Amino acid sequence: MSPAEYERLDALGMAELVAKGEVAPVELVDLAIAQIERLNPQLNAVVFSDYDGARDRARGNLPNGPFKGVPFLLKDILGDLEGWPTRNGSRLCLPLPMPFTSTLVERFLAGGLVPIGKTNVPEFGLVGTTESKLYGPAKNPWGAEHSTGGSSGGSGAAVASGMVPVAHANDGGGSIRIPASCNGLIGLKPTRARNPLGPMLGDVMGGIVAEHVVSRSVRDTAAMLDVTAGPAPGDPYSAPAAPANWLAASQQPCPRLRIGFARTRPGGGSPLDPQAVAAVEHAARLCEDLGHHVEEASPPVTSEALFEPFIAIWASGAAMQIDGICQMTGQNPGPDNLEGLTRGLYEIGKATSAPQLWGAIFQLQQMARSVAAWHANFDIWLTPTLGAPPPRNGTFVLDSEDVETGFGAMTDYVPFTAIQNATGQPAINVPLWWTPEGLPMGTQFVGRVGEEALLLQLATQLETAQPWFDRRPAL
């Protein structure tokens, strides 16, 4: 197989060739390694590699899963594989081998995937751009001066550039959907608890964080749920019932939907970038052309109402993690091992009382109820994924302890995605728009809790109407 043929395949396409005996898993791994070696000096997407281990795994007795033999990258947050380090993009986390494999990664392995390495992240995944002091900035394959988004920015750049067809990602405020938008990919944040967080964790930050992947095709994203979805023993709660087969469900005809769309920020405020408005209006017209009812409408949520409780949960969760690492390693948090914005969040988290934290959780639960009531009349909420096209790296101030200023700028850029982390709803980024400069500008489709299948059916319909798979950055 040539590198060009490798780049033309999605993950299921590669697995089909392996199943037919037309290509060996180790051949795919070698092609992925060659792509990483060629492209990573430009993009800084991969920050850890284990080529020999990947080749050994590919030559071994791989599980007969739907992705048998497909090369894969894990994110350097929650992508725990025994023997590999997980550094969370932070100097505070020492490069020590993990003593266990997470439940999700065990399921990736059971699906036949072959991990090759780990992808670049911002420190502790706290911001929507990937520019840590530990690893340096990841660079967007559509424009190397621009951000890949975050926190799954390395995964987004790796998939968009053709290093691997699919990569691990997770999402605490948009961290699957933001890089999917910046890199022209499919990025599904599943319903809360759809994918497991064990064995160490029940949930993360009160259920804000969800796990999945970024990919170039809807079918890869759907089929990955067949590998990963479902509760593990001891999980504190589980998602609503799932279809018998996610891939098959995603390929069912999409029913006529009632879609409300937004071209202004939640609750008002400064105007969105004209390209964000153009992207969502294009998606709305396309949905209308496909027979859906589309009107301008949004649930009763505001960025201002979300900001304070979200930061309380975000900061206290970060403080718990930092204190735990320091306790295990004998370090003290400070400027030598934490970036400024992380230190600012840490201080807020340490100062947040238990009643304040539970009050914040209560506020987000109330928001979830009001949004669910709105969805009684609308199947889908359509929004720009981001408030503006991918910014240049260095745009955001990450080394100041001024959280209100640092996260205020980030909220202006990411006005929609954290809402679904608060409510537990599924949401998917679909790549339907590129700016005149050639930068991707995704649109987000939000569904009711438990209705990922409906989002995947709509995304499949859009993929057929306006194919994007063969649109690639020139590298």
Coordinates of C-alpha atoms in Angstrom, one line a residue:
M1 CA 0.0 0.0 0.0
S2 CA 1.3 3.5 -0.9
P3 CA 1.1 6.5 1.5
A4 CA -1.4 8.0 -0.9
E5 CA -3.6 4.9 -0.6
Y6 CA -3.2 4.9 3.2
E7 CA -4.4 8.6 3.4
R8 CA -7.5 7.8 1.2
L9 CA -8.9 5.3 3.7
D10 CA -10.9 5.8 6.9
A11 CA -10.4 3.4 9.8
L12 CA -13.1 1.0 8.8
G13 CA -11.7 1.0 5.3
M14 CA -8.3 -0.1 6.6
A15 CA -9.9 -2.7 8.8
E16 CA -11.8 -4.1 5.8
L17 CA -8.5 -4.6 3.9
V18 CA -6.9 -6.3 7.0
A19 CA -10.0 -8.7 7.2
K20 CA -9.6 -9.6 3.5
G21 CA -5.9 -10.2 4.0
E22 CA -5.0 -7.5 1.5
V23 CA -2.8 -5.6 4.0
A24 CA -1.1 -6.7 7.2
P25 CA -1.6 -4.7 10.4
V26 CA 2.2 -4.1 10.7
E27 CA 2.2 -2.6 7.2
L28 CA -0.5 -0.1 8.3
V29 CA 1.5 0.7 11.5
D30 CA 4.7 1.3 9.4
L31 CA 2.7 3.6 7.1
A32 CA 1.4 5.5 10.1
I33 CA 4.9 5.8 11.6
A34 CA 6.2 7.1 8.3
Q35 CA 3.5 9.7 8.2
I36 CA 4.2 10.8 11.8
E37 CA 8.0 11.0 11.1
R38 CA 7.3 13.1 8.0
L39 CA 4.6 15.4 9.4
N40 CA 5.2 15.8 13.1
P41 CA 8.2 18.1 12.8
Q42 CA 5.8 20.5 11.2
L43 CA 2.8 20.0 13.4
N44 CA 4.0 18.8 16.8
A45 CA 0.9 16.7 17.2
V46 CA 2.5 13.5 18.6
V47 CA 4.4 14.0 21.9
F48 CA 5.2 10.3 22.8
S49 CA 5.8 7.3 20.6
D50 CA 6.4 3.6 21.1
Y51 CA 7.0 2.4 17.6
D52 CA 8.6 -0.9 18.6
G53 CA 5.7 -1.7 20.9
A54 CA 3.2 -0.9 18.2
R55 CA 5.0 -3.1 15.7
D56 CA 5.1 -6.0 18.2
R57 CA 1.4 -5.6 18.9
A58 CA 0.5 -5.5 15.2
R59 CA 2.5 -8.7 14.5
G60 CA 0.8 -10.4 17.5
N61 CA -2.6 -12.0 17.9
L62 CA -4.8 -8.9 17.6
P63 CA -8.5 -9.1 18.8
N64 CA -10.9 -9.6 15.9
G65 CA -12.7 -6.3 16.5
P66 CA -14.1 -3.9 13.9
F67 CA -10.9 -1.9 13.8
K68 CA -8.5 -4.8 13.8
G69 CA -5.0 -3.6 12.7
V70 CA -5.8 0.1 12.5
P71 CA -3.1 2.4 13.9
F72 CA -4.3 4.7 16.6
L73 CA -3.1 7.5 18.9
L74 CA -4.1 8.1 22.5
K75 CA -4.6 11.5 24.1
D76 CA -2.1 12.5 26.8
I77 CA -5.1 13.0 29.2
L78 CA -7.0 9.9 30.4
G79 CA -5.4 7.8 27.6
D80 CA -3.8 5.5 30.1
L81 CA -1.9 2.5 28.8
E82 CA 0.1 0.4 31.2
G83 CA 3.8 1.2 30.7
W84 CA 3.3 4.5 28.9
P85 CA 3.5 7.9 30.7
T86 CA 0.4 10.2 31.0
R87 CA 1.7 13.7 31.6
N88 CA -1.5 15.7 31.1
G89 CA 0.6 18.3 29.2
S90 CA 2.1 19.5 32.5
R91 CA 5.6 19.7 33.9
L92 CA 4.0 18.7 37.2
C93 CA 3.4 15.2 35.9
L94 CA 6.6 13.2 35.8
P95 CA 7.3 10.9 32.8
L96 CA 6.6 7.7 34.8
P97 CA 5.0 4.6 33.3
M98 CA 1.3 4.1 34.2
P99 CA 0.7 1.1 36.4
F100 CA -2.7 0.3 34.7
T101 CA -4.7 0.5 31.5
S102 CA -7.9 2.5 31.6
T103 CA -11.2 0.8 30.9
L104 CA -11.7 2.9 27.7
V105 CA -8.2 2.0 26.4
E106 CA -8.9 -1.6 27.2
R107 CA -12.0 -1.4 24.9
F108 CA -9.9 0.4 22.2
L109 CA -7.5 -2.5 22.3
A110 CA -10.3 -5.1 22.3
G111 CA -11.6 -3.4 19.1
G112 CA -8.3 -4.2 17.4
L113 CA -6.8 -0.8 17.4
V114 CA -3.0 -0.5 17.6
P115 CA -1.8 2.5 19.7
I116 CA 1.4 4.1 18.4
G117 CA 1.8 7.0 20.7
K118 CA 0.2 10.0 22.5
T119 CA -1.0 13.4 21.3
N120 CA -0.3 16.9 22.3
V121 CA -2.6 18.6 24.9
P122 CA -2.7 21.9 26.8
E123 CA -1.9 21.7 30.5
F124 CA -4.5 19.5 32.2
G125 CA -6.8 20.1 29.2
L126 CA -8.0 23.3 30.8
V127 CA -8.2 25.5 27.7
G128 CA -9.4 25.4 24.1
T129 CA -6.0 25.7 22.4
T130 CA -3.0 23.4 22.5
E131 CA 0.1 25.4 23.6
S132 CA 1.6 24.0 26.8
K133 CA 5.0 24.9 28.1
L134 CA 5.8 21.2 28.4
Y135 CA 5.2 20.3 24.8
G136 CA 5.0 23.6 22.9
P137 CA 2.2 24.5 20.5
A138 CA 0.5 22.0 18.2
K139 CA 0.1 23.5 14.7
N140 CA -2.9 23.3 12.5
P141 CA -2.4 21.4 9.2
W142 CA -4.7 23.9 7.4
G143 CA -2.5 26.8 8.4
A144 CA 0.6 26.2 10.6
E145 CA 0.4 29.5 12.4
H146 CA -3.1 28.7 13.7
S147 CA -4.3 26.8 16.7
T148 CA -5.5 23.2 16.5
G149 CA -8.0 24.0 19.2
G150 CA -8.0 22.1 22.5
S151 CA -7.8 20.2 24.5
S152 CA -7.6 17.3 22.0
G153 CA -5.6 19.5 19.6
G154 CA -2.9 17.0 18.9
S155 CA -5.4 14.3 18.0
G156 CA -7.2 16.8 15.7
A157 CA -4.0 17.7 13.9
A158 CA -2.9 14.0 13.6
V159 CA -6.1 12.9 12.0
A160 CA -6.6 15.9 9.7
S161 CA -3.0 15.6 8.4
G162 CA -3.4 11.8 7.7
M163 CA -1.1 10.4 10.4
V164 CA -3.9 8.1 11.6
P165 CA -7.5 7.9 10.5
V166 CA -9.0 8.2 14.0
A167 CA -7.6 9.2 17.4
H168 CA -8.7 9.3 21.1
A169 CA -10.2 12.6 22.4
N170 CA -12.1 13.7 25.4
D171 CA -14.3 16.7 26.2
G172 CA -14.8 18.8 29.3
G173 CA -15.9 22.0 27.8
G174 CA -15.7 21.3 24.1
S175 CA -12.4 19.5 23.8
I176 CA -13.6 17.1 21.2
R177 CA -15.7 19.5 19.2
I178 CA -13.3 22.5 19.3
P179 CA -10.4 20.7 17.6
A180 CA -12.8 18.9 15.3
S181 CA -14.0 22.4 14.1
C182 CA -10.4 23.7 13.8
N183 CA -9.2 20.7 11.8
G184 CA -12.2 19.9 9.6
L185 CA -13.2 16.7 11.4
I186 CA -16.2 14.8 12.9
G187 CA -16.2 15.2 16.6
L188 CA -18.9 13.6 18.7
K189 CA -19.2 14.4 22.4
P190 CA -21.5 11.5 23.6
T191 CA -24.2 11.6 26.2
R192 CA -22.9 11.7 29.8
A193 CA -21.7 8.3 30.9
R194 CA -22.0 6.7 27.4
N195 CA -18.3 5.8 27.6
P196 CA -16.6 4.7 30.8
L197 CA -14.0 6.5 32.9
G198 CA -12.8 3.6 35.0
P199 CA -11.1 2.0 36.7
M200 CA -9.8 4.9 38.7
L201 CA -12.7 7.4 38.1
G202 CA -16.5 7.3 38.3
D203 CA -17.0 10.6 36.7
V204 CA -14.8 13.7 36.2
M205 CA -15.9 17.1 37.7
G206 CA -19.5 16.1 38.3
G207 CA -20.1 14.5 34.9
I208 CA -18.8 17.3 32.8
V209 CA -16.1 15.2 31.0
A210 CA -17.0 12.7 28.2
E211 CA -14.7 10.4 26.2
H212 CA -14.6 9.5 22.5
V213 CA -12.6 10.2 19.3
V214 CA -12.1 12.5 16.4
S215 CA -12.3 11.1 12.9
R216 CA -12.8 12.0 9.2
S217 CA -15.9 9.9 8.6
V218 CA -19.2 9.6 10.4
R219 CA -19.1 5.8 10.1
D220 CA -15.8 5.7 12.0
T221 CA -17.3 7.8 14.8
A222 CA -20.4 5.6 15.0
A223 CA -18.6 2.3 14.8
M224 CA -16.2 3.4 17.6
L225 CA -19.3 3.6 19.9
D226 CA -19.8 -0.1 19.2
V227 CA -16.3 -0.7 20.6
T228 CA -16.4 1.6 23.6
A229 CA -20.0 2.4 24.8
G230 CA -21.6 0.9 27.8
P231 CA -21.2 1.0 31.6
A232 CA -18.5 -0.7 33.5
P233 CA -19.1 -2.5 36.8
G234 CA -19.2 0.1 39.6
D235 CA -19.9 3.2 37.4
P236 CA -22.0 5.7 39.5
Y237 CA -24.6 6.0 36.7
S238 CA -25.2 5.1 33.1
A239 CA -26.4 6.7 29.9
P240 CA -29.9 5.9 28.5
A241 CA -30.4 2.7 26.5
A242 CA -28.3 2.4 23.3
P243 CA -29.2 0.9 19.9
A244 CA -28.1 -2.7 19.3
N245 CA -25.5 -1.5 16.8
W246 CA -24.4 2.1 16.6
L247 CA -23.0 1.8 13.0
A248 CA -26.2 0.3 11.7
A249 CA -28.3 2.9 13.6
S250 CA -26.3 5.8 12.1
Q251 CA -27.0 4.5 8.6
Q252 CA -30.8 4.5 9.0
P253 CA -32.7 7.2 7.1
C254 CA -32.8 10.5 9.1
P255 CA -36.4 11.5 9.9
R256 CA -37.6 15.0 9.3
L257 CA -36.3 17.1 12.2
R258 CA -37.4 20.3 13.8
I259 CA -34.2 22.3 14.2
G260 CA -33.6 25.6 16.1
F261 CA -30.5 27.5 15.1
A262 CA -28.4 30.3 16.7
R263 CA -26.4 33.0 15.0
T264 CA -25.9 35.0 18.1
R265 CA -24.2 34.2 21.4
P266 CA -26.2 32.5 24.2
G267 CA -27.9 35.4 25.9
G268 CA -26.6 38.0 23.6
G269 CA -23.3 39.9 23.9
S270 CA -20.8 40.9 21.3
P271 CA -21.5 39.7 17.7
L272 CA -20.0 36.4 16.5
D273 CA -17.4 36.5 13.8
P274 CA -19.0 36.9 10.4
Q275 CA -17.5 33.5 9.4
A276 CA -19.2 31.8 12.3
V277 CA -22.5 33.3 11.2
A278 CA -21.9 32.3 7.6
A279 CA -21.1 28.7 8.7
V280 CA -24.2 28.3 10.7
E281 CA -26.5 29.9 8.1
H282 CA -25.0 27.6 5.5
A283 CA -25.7 24.6 7.6
A284 CA -29.3 25.8 8.3
R285 CA -29.9 26.2 4.6
L286 CA -28.5 22.8 3.9
C287 CA -30.7 21.2 6.5
E288 CA -33.8 23.0 5.1
D289 CA -32.9 21.8 1.6
L290 CA -32.8 18.2 3.0
G291 CA -36.4 18.6 4.2
H292 CA -36.0 19.6 7.8
H293 CA -37.9 22.4 9.5
V294 CA -35.4 25.1 10.5
E295 CA -36.1 28.3 12.4
E296 CA -34.0 30.6 14.5
A297 CA -34.5 29.6 18.1
S298 CA -32.3 28.8 21.1
P299 CA -32.8 27.3 24.6
P300 CA -32.9 29.7 27.6
V301 CA -29.2 29.6 28.5
T302 CA -26.7 32.4 28.8
S303 CA -22.9 32.4 28.9
E304 CA -23.0 34.6 31.9
A305 CA -25.2 32.2 33.9
L306 CA -22.9 29.3 33.0
F307 CA -19.5 31.0 33.7
E308 CA -19.4 31.1 37.5
P309 CA -20.7 27.7 38.4
F310 CA -18.7 26.1 35.6
I311 CA -15.5 27.7 36.8
A312 CA -16.2 26.6 40.4
I313 CA -16.5 23.0 39.3
W314 CA -13.6 23.3 36.8
A315 CA -11.2 24.9 39.3
S316 CA -12.0 22.6 42.2
G317 CA -11.6 19.6 40.0
A318 CA -8.2 20.9 38.8
A319 CA -7.1 21.6 42.4
M320 CA -8.1 18.1 43.5
Q321 CA -6.0 16.6 40.7
I322 CA -3.0 18.9 41.3
D323 CA -3.0 18.2 45.1
G324 CA -3.2 14.5 44.4
I325 CA -0.2 14.6 42.0
C326 CA 1.8 16.7 44.5
Q327 CA 1.0 14.3 47.3
M328 CA 2.2 11.3 45.3
T329 CA 5.4 13.0 44.0
G330 CA 6.4 15.2 46.8
Q331 CA 6.2 18.4 44.7
N332 CA 4.7 21.8 45.5
P333 CA 2.6 23.6 42.9
G334 CA 4.2 26.8 41.6
P335 CA 5.6 28.7 38.6
D336 CA 8.3 26.1 38.0
N337 CA 5.8 23.3 37.3
L338 CA 2.4 25.0 36.5
E339 CA 1.4 27.6 34.0
G340 CA -0.1 30.9 35.2
L341 CA -3.7 30.2 34.2
T342 CA -3.5 26.8 35.9
R343 CA -2.2 28.4 39.0
G344 CA -5.0 30.9 39.0
L345 CA -7.6 28.1 38.7
Y346 CA -5.8 26.1 41.4
E347 CA -6.2 29.0 43.8
I348 CA -9.9 29.5 43.0
G349 CA -10.4 25.7 43.5
K350 CA -8.7 25.8 46.8
A351 CA -10.9 28.7 47.9
T352 CA -14.1 27.1 46.8
S353 CA -16.1 25.6 49.7
A354 CA -18.1 22.4 49.6
P355 CA -21.4 24.4 49.8
Q356 CA -20.2 26.6 46.9
L357 CA -19.3 23.5 44.8
W358 CA -22.6 21.8 45.5
G359 CA -24.4 25.1 44.7
A360 CA -22.6 25.2 41.3
I361 CA -23.6 21.6 40.5
F362 CA -27.2 22.5 41.4
Q363 CA -27.1 25.5 39.1
L364 CA -25.9 23.3 36.2
Q365 CA -28.6 20.7 37.0
Q366 CA -31.2 23.4 36.8
M367 CA -29.8 24.5 33.5
A368 CA -30.1 21.0 32.2
R369 CA -33.8 20.9 33.1
S370 CA -34.5 24.2 31.3
V371 CA -32.7 23.0 28.2
A372 CA -34.5 19.7 28.2
A373 CA -37.8 21.5 28.4
W374 CA -36.8 23.5 25.3
H375 CA -36.0 20.3 23.4
A376 CA -39.6 19.1 23.8
N377 CA -40.3 21.4 20.8
F378 CA -37.0 21.0 19.0
D379 CA -35.1 17.8 18.0
I380 CA -31.8 19.6 17.4
W381 CA -30.1 22.8 18.3
L382 CA -27.7 24.0 15.6
T383 CA -24.9 26.5 16.5
P384 CA -21.5 27.5 15.2
T385 CA -19.1 25.3 17.1
L386 CA -16.8 28.3 17.7
G387 CA -17.3 32.0 17.8
A388 CA -14.5 32.6 15.3
P389 CA -12.1 30.8 12.9
P390 CA -9.0 29.1 14.4
P391 CA -6.9 31.9 16.0
R392 CA -3.2 32.1 15.6
N393 CA -1.1 30.4 18.3
G394 CA -0.2 32.8 21.0
T395 CA -3.5 34.7 20.8
F396 CA -4.6 33.7 24.3
V397 CA -2.8 34.7 27.5
L398 CA -2.1 31.4 29.3
D399 CA 0.6 32.4 31.8
S400 CA -1.4 35.0 33.8
E401 CA -3.1 34.0 37.0
D402 CA -6.0 36.3 36.1
V403 CA -8.7 33.6 35.5
E404 CA -11.5 36.0 34.7
T405 CA -9.5 37.7 31.9
G406 CA -8.0 34.4 30.6
F407 CA -11.1 32.4 30.6
G408 CA -13.2 35.4 29.6
A409 CA -11.3 35.6 26.3
M410 CA -11.7 31.8 25.9
T411 CA -15.4 32.0 26.5
D412 CA -15.8 34.6 23.8
Y413 CA -14.1 32.2 21.4
V414 CA -16.0 29.1 22.6
P415 CA -19.5 30.4 23.5
F416 CA -21.6 27.2 22.8
T417 CA -19.7 24.0 23.6
A418 CA -19.5 24.0 27.4
I419 CA -23.3 24.1 27.7
Q420 CA -23.6 20.5 26.6
N421 CA -20.9 19.4 29.2
A422 CA -23.1 21.1 31.8
T423 CA -26.3 19.4 30.6
G424 CA -24.9 16.0 29.6
Q425 CA -26.3 16.2 26.1
P426 CA -24.7 14.7 23.0
A427 CA -23.3 17.1 20.5
I428 CA -21.4 16.7 17.2
N429 CA -19.2 18.9 15.1
V430 CA -19.7 18.5 11.4
P431 CA -17.2 20.1 8.9
L432 CA -19.4 22.0 6.4
W433 CA -17.6 25.3 6.0
W434 CA -14.1 26.7 5.2
T435 CA -13.2 30.3 5.4
P436 CA -11.9 32.2 2.4
E437 CA -8.4 31.7 3.8
G438 CA -9.0 27.9 3.8
L439 CA -9.4 27.3 7.5
P440 CA -12.1 24.9 8.7
M441 CA -15.1 26.4 10.5
G442 CA -17.4 23.6 12.0
T443 CA -21.0 23.6 12.9
Q444 CA -22.4 22.0 16.0
F445 CA -25.6 19.9 16.2
V446 CA -26.9 19.2 19.7
G447 CA -29.4 16.5 20.5
R448 CA -31.5 15.3 23.5
V449 CA -29.8 13.2 26.2
G450 CA -29.4 9.7 24.8
E451 CA -30.0 10.6 21.2
E452 CA -26.6 10.2 19.6
A453 CA -28.1 7.9 17.0
L454 CA -30.2 10.8 15.7
L455 CA -27.2 13.1 15.5
L456 CA -25.3 10.4 13.6
Q457 CA -28.1 9.9 11.2
L458 CA -28.2 13.6 10.5
A459 CA -24.4 13.8 10.1
T460 CA -24.5 10.9 7.7
Q461 CA -27.2 12.7 5.7
L462 CA -25.1 15.9 5.6
E463 CA -22.0 13.9 4.7
T464 CA -23.8 12.5 1.7
A465 CA -25.2 15.9 0.6
Q466 CA -21.9 17.7 1.0
P467 CA -19.0 15.2 1.2
W468 CA -15.9 16.5 3.0
F469 CA -13.7 13.4 3.3
D470 CA -11.5 14.1 0.2
R471 CA -10.9 17.8 1.3
R472 CA -7.5 17.7 2.8
P473 CA -4.8 20.2 3.8
A474 CA -1.9 20.5 1.5
L475 CA 1.1 19.0 3.4

